[in-house]
JSON list of C-alpha atoms in Angstrom, two decimals:
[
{"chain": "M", "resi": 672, "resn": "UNK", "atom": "CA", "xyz": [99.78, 80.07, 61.20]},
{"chain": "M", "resi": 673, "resn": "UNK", "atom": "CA", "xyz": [102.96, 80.54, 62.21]},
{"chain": "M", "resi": 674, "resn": "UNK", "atom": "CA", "xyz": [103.06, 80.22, 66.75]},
{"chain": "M", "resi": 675, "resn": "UNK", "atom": "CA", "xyz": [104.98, 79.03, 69.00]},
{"chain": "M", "resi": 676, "resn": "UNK", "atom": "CA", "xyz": [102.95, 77.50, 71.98]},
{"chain": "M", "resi": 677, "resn": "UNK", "atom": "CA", "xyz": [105.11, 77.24, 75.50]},
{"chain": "M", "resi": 678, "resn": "UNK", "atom": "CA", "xyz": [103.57, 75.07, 78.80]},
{"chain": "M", "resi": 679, "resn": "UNK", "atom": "CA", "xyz": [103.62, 75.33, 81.64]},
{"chain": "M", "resi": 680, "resn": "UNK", "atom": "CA", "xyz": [102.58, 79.64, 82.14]},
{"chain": "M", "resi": 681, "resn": "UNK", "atom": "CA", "xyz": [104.30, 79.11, 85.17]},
{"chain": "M", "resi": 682, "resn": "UNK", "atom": "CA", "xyz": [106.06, 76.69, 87.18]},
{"chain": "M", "resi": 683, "resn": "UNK", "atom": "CA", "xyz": [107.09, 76.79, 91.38]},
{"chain": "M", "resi": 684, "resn": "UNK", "atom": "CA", "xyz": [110.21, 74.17, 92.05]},
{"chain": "M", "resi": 685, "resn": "UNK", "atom": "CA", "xyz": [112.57, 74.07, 95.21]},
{"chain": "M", "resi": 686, "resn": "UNK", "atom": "CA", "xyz": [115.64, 74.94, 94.92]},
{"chain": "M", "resi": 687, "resn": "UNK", "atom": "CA", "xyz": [118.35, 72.05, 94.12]},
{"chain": "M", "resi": 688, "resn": "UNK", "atom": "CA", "xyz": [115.05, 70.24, 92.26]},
{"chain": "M", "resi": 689, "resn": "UNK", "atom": "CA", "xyz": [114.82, 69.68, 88.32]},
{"chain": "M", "resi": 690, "resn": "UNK", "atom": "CA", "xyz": [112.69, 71.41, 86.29]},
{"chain": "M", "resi": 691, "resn": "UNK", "atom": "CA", "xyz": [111.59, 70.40, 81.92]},
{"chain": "M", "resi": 692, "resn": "UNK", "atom": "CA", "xyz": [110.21, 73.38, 80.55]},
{"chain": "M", "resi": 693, "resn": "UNK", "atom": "CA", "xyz": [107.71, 72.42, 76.75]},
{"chain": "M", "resi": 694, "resn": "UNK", "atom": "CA", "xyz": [107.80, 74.65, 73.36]},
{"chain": "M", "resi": 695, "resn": "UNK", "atom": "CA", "xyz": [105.95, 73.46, 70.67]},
{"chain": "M", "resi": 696, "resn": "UNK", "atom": "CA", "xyz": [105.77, 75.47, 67.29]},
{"chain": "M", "resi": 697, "resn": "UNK", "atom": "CA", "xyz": [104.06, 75.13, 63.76]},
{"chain": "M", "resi": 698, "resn": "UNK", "atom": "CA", "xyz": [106.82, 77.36, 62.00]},
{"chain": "M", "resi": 699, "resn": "UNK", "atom": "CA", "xyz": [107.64, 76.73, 58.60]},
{"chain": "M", "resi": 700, "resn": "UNK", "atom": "CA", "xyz": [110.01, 77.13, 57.11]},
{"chain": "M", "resi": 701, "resn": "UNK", "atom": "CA", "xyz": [112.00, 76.01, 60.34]},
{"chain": "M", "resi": 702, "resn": "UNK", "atom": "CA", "xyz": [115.84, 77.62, 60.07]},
{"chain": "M", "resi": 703, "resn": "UNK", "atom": "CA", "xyz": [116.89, 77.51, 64.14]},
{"chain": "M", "resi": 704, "resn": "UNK", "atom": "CA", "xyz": [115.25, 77.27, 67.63]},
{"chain": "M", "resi": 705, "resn": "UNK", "atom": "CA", "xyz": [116.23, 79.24, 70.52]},
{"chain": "M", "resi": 706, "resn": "UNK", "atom": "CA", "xyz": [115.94, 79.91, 74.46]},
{"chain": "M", "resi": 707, "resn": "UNK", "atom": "CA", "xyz": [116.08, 82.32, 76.06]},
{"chain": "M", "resi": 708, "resn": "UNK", "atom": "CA", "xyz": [116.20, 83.60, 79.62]},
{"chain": "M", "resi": 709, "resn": "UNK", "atom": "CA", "xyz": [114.67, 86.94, 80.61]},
{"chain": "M", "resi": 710, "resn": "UNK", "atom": "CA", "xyz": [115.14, 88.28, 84.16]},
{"chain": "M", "resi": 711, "resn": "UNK", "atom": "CA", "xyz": [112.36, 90.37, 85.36]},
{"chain": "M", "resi": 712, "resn": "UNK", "atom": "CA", "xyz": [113.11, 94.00, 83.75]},
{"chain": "M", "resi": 713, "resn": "UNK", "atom": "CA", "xyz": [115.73, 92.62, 81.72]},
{"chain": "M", "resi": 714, "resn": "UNK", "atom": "CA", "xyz": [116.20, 91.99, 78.42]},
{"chain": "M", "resi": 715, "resn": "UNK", "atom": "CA", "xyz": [116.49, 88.18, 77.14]},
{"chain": "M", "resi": 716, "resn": "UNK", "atom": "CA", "xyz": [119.74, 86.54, 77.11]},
{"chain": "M", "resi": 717, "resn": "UNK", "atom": "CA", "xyz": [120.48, 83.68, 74.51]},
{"chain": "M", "resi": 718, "resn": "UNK", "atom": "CA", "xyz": [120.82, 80.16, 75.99]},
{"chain": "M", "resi": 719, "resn": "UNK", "atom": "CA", "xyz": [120.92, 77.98, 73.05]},
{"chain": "M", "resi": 720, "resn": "UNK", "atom": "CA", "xyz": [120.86, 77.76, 70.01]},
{"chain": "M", "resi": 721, "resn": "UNK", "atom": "CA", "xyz": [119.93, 74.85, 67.63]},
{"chain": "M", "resi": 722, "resn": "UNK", "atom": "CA", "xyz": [119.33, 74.02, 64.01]},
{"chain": "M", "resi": 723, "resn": "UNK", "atom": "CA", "xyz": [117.82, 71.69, 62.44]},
{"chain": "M", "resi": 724, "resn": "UNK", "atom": "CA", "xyz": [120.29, 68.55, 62.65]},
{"chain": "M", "resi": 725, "resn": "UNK", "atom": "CA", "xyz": [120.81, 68.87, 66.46]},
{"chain": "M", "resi": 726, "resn": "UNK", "atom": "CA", "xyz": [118.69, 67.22, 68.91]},
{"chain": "M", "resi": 727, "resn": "UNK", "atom": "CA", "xyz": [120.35, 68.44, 72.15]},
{"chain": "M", "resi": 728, "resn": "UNK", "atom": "CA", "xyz": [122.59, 71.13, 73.33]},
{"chain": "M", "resi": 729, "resn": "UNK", "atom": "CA", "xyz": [123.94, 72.51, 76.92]},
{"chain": "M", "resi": 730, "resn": "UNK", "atom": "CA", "xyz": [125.19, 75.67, 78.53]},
{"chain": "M", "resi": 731, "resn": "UNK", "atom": "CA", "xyz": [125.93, 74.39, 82.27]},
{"chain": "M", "resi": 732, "resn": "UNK", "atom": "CA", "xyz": [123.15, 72.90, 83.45]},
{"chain": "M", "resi": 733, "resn": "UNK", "atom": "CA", "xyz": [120.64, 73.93, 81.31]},
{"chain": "M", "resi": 734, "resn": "UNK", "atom": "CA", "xyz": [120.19, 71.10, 78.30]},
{"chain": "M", "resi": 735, "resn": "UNK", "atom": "CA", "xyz": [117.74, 72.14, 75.05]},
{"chain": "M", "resi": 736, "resn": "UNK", "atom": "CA", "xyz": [116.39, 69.16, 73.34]},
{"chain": "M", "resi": 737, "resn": "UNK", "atom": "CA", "xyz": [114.61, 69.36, 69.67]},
{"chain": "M", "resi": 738, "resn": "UNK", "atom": "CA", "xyz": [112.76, 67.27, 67.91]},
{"chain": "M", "resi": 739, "resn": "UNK", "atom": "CA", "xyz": [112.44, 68.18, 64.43]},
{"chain": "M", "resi": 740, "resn": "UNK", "atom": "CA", "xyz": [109.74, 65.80, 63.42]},
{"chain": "M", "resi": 741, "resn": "UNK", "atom": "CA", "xyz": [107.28, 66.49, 65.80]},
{"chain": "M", "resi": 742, "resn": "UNK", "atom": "CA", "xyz": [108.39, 70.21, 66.24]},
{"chain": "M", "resi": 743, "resn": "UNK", "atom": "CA", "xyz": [108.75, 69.66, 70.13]},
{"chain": "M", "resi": 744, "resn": "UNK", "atom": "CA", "xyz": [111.68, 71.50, 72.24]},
{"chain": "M", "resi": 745, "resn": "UNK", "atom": "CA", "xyz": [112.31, 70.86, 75.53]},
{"chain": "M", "resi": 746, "resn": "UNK", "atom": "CA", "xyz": [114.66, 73.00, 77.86]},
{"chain": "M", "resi": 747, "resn": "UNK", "atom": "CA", "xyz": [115.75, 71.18, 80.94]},
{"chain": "M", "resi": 748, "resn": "UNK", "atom": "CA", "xyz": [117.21, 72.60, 83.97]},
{"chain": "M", "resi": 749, "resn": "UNK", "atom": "CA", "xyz": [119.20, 70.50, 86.27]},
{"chain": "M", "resi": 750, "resn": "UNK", "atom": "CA", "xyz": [119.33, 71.18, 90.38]},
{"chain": "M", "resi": 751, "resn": "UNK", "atom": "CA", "xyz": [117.92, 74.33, 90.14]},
{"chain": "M", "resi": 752, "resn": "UNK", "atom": "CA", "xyz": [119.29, 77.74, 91.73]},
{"chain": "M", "resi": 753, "resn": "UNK", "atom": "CA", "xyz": [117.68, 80.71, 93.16]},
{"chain": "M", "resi": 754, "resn": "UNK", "atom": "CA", "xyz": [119.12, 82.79, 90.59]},
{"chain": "M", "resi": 755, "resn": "UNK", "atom": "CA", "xyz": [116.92, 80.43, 88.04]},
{"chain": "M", "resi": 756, "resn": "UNK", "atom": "CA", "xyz": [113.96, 82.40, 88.58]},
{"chain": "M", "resi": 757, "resn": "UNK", "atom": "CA", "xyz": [113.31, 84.36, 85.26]},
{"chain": "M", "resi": 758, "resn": "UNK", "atom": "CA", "xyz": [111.22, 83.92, 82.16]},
{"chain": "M", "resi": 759, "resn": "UNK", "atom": "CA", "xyz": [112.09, 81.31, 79.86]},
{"chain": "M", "resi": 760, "resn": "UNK", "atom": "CA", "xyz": [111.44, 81.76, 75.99]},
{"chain": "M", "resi": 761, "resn": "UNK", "atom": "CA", "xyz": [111.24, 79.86, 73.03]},
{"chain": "M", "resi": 762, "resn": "UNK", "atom": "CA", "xyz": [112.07, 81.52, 69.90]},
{"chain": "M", "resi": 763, "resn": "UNK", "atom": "CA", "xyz": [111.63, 79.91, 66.41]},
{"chain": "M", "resi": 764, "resn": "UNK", "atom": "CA", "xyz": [113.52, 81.31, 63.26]},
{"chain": "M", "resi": 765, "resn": "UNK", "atom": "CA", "xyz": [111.76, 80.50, 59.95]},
{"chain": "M", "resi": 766, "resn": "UNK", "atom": "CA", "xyz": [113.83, 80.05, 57.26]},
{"chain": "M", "resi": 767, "resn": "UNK", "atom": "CA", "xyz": [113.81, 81.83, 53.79]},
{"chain": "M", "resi": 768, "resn": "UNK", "atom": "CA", "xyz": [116.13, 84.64, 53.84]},
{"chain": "M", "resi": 769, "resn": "UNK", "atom": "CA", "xyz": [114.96, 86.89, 56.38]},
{"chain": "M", "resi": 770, "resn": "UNK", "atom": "CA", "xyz": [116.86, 87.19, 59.22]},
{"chain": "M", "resi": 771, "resn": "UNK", "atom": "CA", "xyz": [113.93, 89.16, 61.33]},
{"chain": "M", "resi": 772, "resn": "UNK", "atom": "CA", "xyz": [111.20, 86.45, 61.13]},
{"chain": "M", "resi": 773, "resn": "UNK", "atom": "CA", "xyz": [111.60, 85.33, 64.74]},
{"chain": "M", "resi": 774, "resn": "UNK", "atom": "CA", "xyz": [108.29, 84.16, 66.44]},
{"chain": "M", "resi": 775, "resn": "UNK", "atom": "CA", "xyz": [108.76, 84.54, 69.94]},
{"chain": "M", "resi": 776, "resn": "UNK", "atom": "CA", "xyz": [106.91, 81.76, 72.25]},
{"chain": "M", "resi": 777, "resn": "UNK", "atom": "CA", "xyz": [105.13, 83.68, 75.63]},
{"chain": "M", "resi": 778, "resn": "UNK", "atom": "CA", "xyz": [107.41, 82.71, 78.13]},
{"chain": "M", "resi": 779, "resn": "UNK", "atom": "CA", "xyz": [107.51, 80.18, 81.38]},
{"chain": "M", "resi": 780, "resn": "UNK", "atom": "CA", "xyz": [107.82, 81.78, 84.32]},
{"chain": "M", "resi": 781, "resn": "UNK", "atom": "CA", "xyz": [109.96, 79.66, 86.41]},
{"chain": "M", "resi": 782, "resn": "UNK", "atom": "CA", "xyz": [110.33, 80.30, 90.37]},
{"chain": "M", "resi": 783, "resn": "UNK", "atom": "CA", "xyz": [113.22, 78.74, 92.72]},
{"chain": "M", "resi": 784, "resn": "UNK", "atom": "CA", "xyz": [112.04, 78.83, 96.62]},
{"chain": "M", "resi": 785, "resn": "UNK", "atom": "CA", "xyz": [114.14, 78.06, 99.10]},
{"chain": "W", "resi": 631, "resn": "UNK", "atom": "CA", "xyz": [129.69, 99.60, 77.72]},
{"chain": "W", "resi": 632, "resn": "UNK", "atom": "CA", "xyz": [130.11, 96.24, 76.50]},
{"chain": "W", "resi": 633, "resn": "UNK", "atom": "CA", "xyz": [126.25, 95.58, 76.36]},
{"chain": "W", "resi": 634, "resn": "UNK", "atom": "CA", "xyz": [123.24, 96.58, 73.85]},
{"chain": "W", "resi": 635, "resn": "UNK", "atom": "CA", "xyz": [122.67, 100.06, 75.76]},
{"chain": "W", "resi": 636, "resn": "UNK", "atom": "CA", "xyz": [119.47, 101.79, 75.20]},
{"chain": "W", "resi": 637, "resn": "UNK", "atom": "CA", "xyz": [117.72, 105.41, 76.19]},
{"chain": "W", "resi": 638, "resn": "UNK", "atom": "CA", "xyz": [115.35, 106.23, 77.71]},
{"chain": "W", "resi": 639, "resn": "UNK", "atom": "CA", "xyz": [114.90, 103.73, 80.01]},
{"chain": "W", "resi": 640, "resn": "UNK", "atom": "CA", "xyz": [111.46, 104.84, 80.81]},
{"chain": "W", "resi": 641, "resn": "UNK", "atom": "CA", "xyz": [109.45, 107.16, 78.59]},
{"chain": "W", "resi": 642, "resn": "UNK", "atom": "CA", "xyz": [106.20, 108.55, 79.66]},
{"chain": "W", "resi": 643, "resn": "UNK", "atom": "CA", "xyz": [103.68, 110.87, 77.11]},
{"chain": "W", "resi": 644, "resn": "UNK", "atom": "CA", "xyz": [100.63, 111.78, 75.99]},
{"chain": "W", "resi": 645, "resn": "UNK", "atom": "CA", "xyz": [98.58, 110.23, 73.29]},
{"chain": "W", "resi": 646, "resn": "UNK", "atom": "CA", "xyz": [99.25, 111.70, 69.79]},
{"chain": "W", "resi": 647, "resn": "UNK", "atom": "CA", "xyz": [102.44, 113.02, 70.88]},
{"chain": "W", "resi": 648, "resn": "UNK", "atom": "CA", "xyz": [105.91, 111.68, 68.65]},
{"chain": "W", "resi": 649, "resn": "UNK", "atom": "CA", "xyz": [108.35, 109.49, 70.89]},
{"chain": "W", "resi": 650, "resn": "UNK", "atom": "CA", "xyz": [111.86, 108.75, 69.97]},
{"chain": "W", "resi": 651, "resn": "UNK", "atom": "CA", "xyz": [113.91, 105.51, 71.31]},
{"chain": "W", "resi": 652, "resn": "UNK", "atom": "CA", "xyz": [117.70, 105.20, 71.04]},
{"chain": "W", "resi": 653, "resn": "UNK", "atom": "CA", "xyz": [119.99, 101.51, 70.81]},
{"chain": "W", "resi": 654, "resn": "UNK", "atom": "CA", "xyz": [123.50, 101.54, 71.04]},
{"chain": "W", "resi": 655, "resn": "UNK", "atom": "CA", "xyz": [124.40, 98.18, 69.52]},
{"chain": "W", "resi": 656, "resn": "UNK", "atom": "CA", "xyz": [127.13, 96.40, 70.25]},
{"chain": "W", "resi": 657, "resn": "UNK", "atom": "CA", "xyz": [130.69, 97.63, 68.51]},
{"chain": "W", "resi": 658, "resn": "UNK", "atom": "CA", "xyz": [130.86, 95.87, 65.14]},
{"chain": "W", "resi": 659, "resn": "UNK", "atom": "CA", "xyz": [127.61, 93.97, 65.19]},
{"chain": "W", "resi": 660, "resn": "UNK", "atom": "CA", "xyz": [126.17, 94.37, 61.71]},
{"chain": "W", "resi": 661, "resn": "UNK", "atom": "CA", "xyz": [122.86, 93.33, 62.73]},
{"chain": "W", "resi": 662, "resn": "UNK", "atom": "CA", "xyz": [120.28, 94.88, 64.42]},
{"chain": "W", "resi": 663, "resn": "UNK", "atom": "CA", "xyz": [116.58, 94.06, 65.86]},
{"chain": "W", "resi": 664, "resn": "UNK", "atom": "CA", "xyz": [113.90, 95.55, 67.24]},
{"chain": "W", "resi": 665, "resn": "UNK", "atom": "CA", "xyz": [111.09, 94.25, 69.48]},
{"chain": "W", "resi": 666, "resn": "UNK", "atom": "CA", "xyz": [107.86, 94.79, 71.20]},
{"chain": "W", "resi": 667, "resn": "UNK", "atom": "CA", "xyz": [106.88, 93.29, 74.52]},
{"chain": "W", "resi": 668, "resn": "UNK", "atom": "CA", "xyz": [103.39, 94.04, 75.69]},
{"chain": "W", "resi": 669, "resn": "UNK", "atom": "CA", "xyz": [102.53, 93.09, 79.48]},
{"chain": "W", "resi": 670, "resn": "UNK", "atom": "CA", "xyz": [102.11, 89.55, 79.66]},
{"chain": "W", "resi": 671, "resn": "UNK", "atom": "CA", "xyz": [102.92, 88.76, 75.88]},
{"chain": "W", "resi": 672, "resn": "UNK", "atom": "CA", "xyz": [105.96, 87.32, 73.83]},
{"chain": "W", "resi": 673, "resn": "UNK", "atom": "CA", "xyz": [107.94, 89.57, 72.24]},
{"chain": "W", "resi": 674, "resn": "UNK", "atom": "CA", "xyz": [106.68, 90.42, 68.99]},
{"chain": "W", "resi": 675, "resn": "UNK", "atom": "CA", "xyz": [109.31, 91.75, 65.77]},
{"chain": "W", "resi": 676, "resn": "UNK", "atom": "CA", "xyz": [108.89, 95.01, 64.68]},
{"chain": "W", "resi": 677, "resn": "UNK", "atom": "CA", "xyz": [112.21, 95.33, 62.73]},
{"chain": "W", "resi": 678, "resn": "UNK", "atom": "CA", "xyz": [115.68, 94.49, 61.25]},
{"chain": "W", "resi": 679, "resn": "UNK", "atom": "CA", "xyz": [118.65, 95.57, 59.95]},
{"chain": "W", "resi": 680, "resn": "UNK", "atom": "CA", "xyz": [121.92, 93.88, 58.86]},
{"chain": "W", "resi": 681, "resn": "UNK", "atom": "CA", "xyz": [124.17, 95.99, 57.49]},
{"chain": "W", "resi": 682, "resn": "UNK", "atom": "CA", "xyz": [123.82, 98.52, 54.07]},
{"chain": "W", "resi": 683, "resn": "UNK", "atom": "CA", "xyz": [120.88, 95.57, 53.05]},
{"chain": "W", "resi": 684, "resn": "UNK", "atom": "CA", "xyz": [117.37, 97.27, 52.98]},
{"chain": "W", "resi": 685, "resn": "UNK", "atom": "CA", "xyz": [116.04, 96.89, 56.13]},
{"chain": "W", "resi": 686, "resn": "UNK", "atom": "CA", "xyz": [113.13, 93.93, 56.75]},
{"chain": "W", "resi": 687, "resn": "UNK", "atom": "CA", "xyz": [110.67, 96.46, 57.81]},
{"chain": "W", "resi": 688, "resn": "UNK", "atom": "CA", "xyz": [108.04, 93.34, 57.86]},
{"chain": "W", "resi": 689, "resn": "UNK", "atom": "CA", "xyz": [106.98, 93.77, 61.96]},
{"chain": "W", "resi": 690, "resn": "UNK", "atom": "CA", "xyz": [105.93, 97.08, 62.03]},
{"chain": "W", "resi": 691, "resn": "UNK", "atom": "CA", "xyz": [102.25, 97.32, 63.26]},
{"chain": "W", "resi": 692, "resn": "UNK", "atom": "CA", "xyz": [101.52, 100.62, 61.45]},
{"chain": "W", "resi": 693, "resn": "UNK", "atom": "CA", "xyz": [103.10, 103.57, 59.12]},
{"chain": "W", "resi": 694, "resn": "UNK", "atom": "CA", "xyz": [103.24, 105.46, 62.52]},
{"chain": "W", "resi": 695, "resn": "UNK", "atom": "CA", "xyz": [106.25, 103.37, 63.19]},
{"chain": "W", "resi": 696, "resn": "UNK", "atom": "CA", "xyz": [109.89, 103.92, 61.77]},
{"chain": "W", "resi": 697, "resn": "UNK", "atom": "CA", "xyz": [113.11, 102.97, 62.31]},
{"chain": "W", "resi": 698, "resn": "UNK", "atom": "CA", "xyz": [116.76, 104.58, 61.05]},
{"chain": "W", "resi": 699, "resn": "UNK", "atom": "CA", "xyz": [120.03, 103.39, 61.28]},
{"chain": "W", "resi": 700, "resn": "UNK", "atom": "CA", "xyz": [123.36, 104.80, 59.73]},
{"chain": "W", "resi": 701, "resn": "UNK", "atom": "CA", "xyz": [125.99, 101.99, 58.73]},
{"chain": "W", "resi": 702, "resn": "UNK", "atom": "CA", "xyz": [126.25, 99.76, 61.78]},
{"chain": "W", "resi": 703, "resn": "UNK", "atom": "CA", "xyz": [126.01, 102.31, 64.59]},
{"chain": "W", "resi": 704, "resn": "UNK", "atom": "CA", "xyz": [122.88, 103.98, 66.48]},
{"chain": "W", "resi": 705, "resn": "UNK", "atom": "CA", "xyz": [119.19, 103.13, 65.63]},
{"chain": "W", "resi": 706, "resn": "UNK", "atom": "CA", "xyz": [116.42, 105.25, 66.44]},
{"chain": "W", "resi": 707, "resn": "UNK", "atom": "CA", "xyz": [112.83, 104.04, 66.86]},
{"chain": "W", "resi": 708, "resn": "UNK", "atom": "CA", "xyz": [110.02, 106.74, 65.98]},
{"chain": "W", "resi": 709, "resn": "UNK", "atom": "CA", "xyz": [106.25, 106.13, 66.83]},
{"chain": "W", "resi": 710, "resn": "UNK", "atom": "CA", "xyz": [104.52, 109.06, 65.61]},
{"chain": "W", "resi": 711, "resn": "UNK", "atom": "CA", "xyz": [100.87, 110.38, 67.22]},
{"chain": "W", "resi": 712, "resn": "UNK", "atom": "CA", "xyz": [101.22, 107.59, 70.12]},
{"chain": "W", "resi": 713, "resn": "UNK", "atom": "CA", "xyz": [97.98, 105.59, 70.75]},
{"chain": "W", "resi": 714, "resn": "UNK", "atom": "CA", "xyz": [97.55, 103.63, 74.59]},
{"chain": "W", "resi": 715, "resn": "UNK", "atom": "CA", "xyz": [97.85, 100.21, 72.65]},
{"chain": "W", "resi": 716, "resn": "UNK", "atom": "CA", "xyz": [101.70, 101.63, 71.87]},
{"chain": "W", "resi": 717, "resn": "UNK", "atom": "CA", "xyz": [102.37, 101.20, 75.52]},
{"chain": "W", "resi": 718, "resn": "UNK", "atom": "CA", "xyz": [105.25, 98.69, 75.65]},
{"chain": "W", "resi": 719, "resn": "UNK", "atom": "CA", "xyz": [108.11, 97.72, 76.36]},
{"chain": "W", "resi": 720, "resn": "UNK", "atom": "CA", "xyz": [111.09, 97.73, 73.40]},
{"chain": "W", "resi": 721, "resn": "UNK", "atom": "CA", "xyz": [113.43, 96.08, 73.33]},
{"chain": "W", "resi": 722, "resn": "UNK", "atom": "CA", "xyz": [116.57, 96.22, 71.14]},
{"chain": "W", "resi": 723, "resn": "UNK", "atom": "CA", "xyz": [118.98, 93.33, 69.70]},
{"chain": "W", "resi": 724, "resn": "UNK", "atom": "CA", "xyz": [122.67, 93.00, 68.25]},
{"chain": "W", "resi": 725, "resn": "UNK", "atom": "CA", "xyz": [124.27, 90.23, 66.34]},
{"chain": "W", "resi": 726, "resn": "UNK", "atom": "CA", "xyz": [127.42, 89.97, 64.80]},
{"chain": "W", "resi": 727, "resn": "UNK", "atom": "CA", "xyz": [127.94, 89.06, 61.44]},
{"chain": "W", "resi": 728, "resn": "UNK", "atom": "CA", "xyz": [125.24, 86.22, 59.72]},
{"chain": "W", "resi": 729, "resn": "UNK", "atom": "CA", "xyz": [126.70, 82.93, 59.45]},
{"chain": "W", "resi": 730, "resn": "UNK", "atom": "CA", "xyz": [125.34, 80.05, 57.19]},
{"chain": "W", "resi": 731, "resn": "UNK", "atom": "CA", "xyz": [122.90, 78.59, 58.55]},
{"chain": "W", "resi": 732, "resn": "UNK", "atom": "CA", "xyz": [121.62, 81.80, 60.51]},
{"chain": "W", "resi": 733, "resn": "UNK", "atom": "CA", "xyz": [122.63, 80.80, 64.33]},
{"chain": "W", "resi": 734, "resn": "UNK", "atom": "CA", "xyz": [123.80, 84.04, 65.15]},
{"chain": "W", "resi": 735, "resn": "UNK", "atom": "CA", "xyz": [123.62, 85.13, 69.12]},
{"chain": "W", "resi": 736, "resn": "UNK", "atom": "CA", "xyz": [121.51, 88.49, 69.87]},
{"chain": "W", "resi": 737, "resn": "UNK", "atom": "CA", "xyz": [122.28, 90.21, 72.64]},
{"chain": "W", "resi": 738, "resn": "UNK", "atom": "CA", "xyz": [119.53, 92.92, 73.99]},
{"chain": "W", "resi": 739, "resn": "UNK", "atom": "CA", "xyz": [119.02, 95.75, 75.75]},
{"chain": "W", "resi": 740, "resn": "UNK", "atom": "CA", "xyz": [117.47, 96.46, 78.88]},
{"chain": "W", "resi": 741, "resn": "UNK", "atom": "CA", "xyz": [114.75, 97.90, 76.99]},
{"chain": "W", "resi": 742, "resn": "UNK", "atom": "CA", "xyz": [112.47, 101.33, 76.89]},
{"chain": "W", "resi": 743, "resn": "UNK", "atom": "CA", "xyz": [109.79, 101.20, 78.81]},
{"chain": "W", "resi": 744, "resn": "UNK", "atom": "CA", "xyz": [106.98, 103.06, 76.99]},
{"chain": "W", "resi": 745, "resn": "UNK", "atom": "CA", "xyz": [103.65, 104.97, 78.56]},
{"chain": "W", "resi": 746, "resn": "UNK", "atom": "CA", "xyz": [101.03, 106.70, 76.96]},
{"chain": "W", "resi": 747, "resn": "UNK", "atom": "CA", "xyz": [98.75, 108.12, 78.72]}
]
């Protein structure tokens, strides 16, 4: 079955600290992997993106990690803002053609206190 | 707007009544998605089109649900005789032409909130 399984549900940090946030996914055919950020009554907003021959990627100081083999991603965020706070997805294309076959993980939902 | 716009932003009705939801894509995105998000759930694909192909209508939960779209401009989600489980939140997506290798960026809407009482 095709799923994409994200830990932690939610996560609390301070502000300034780091946070790794875990996707793991049994999609096959695997085309791309993506995050996303979703602010509360907001749609998502793309992160990264990666395919299958990359093993990192950043956009400021968030840095996406994949590991192809064992079908881990990681997203990492580095001294975290208030502004952090949102939903974090993990979205897995599968390959074969179809543009629309995106399996959407459930979200972390990261808080920054002061 | 420079954004994925879409209307209403809140839509309230009764069960078995039709609802119709608007996306304004982005100018000269070709592709176009859209979504389901249920309270406390992932998004969930319902839809997709990319141009004059034939649309990959493989999301869509039931043949209450249909989607149009002329050439690359405005889509319009239908869900016919709404049932409570069709309460929701969807959300639309533009993309810009495919590359290989299928990397391309979406860029959503705020979404329709949907209610049926």
């Amino acid at each position: 079955k095709n799923q994409v399984e994200q830990s932690p549900q939610s996560l609390i940090i301070l502000e300034g600290k780091n946070c790794t946030l875990q996707c793991n996914y049994t999609v096959s055919p695997f085309s791309n992997l993506r995050w996303y950020k979703q602010d509360t009554g907001r749609g998502p907003v793309s992160l990264t993106i990666m395919t299958f021959s990359e093993n990192t990627k950043s956009n400021g100081r968030y840095t996406a990690t994949l590991d192809a083999d064992t079908k881990q991603s990681s997203l990492h965020i580095t001294a975290s803002q208030l502004s952090d706070s949102a939903s974090y997805i993990c979205v897995v294309s599968r390959g074969g053609g179809s543009q629309g076959n995106l399996i959407f993980g459930k979200g972390t939902k990261l808080s920054v206190k002061p | 707007g420079a954004g994925v716009s879409q209307s209403p932003s809140n839509k309230v009705t009764e069960k078995g009544k039709d609802v119709e939801l608007r996306c304004d894509p982005i100018s000269g995105h070709t592709a176009l998605y859209w979504y389901r998000q249920r309270l406390g759930q992932g998004l969930e694909f319902l839809i997709y089109f990319q141009g004059n192909s034939a649309p990959d209508k493989s999301g869509l939960p039931s043949d209450r649900f249909s989607a149009e779209r002329t050439g690359e401009s405005v889509s319009t989600l239908t869900i016919q005789r709404t049932q409570q489980e069709d309460s929701a939140v969807y959300l639309c997506a533009s993309s810009s032409i495919v590359t290989s290798g299928f990397t391309d960026t979406q860029y959503f809407g705020p979404g329709t909130r949907l209610t049926v009482l």
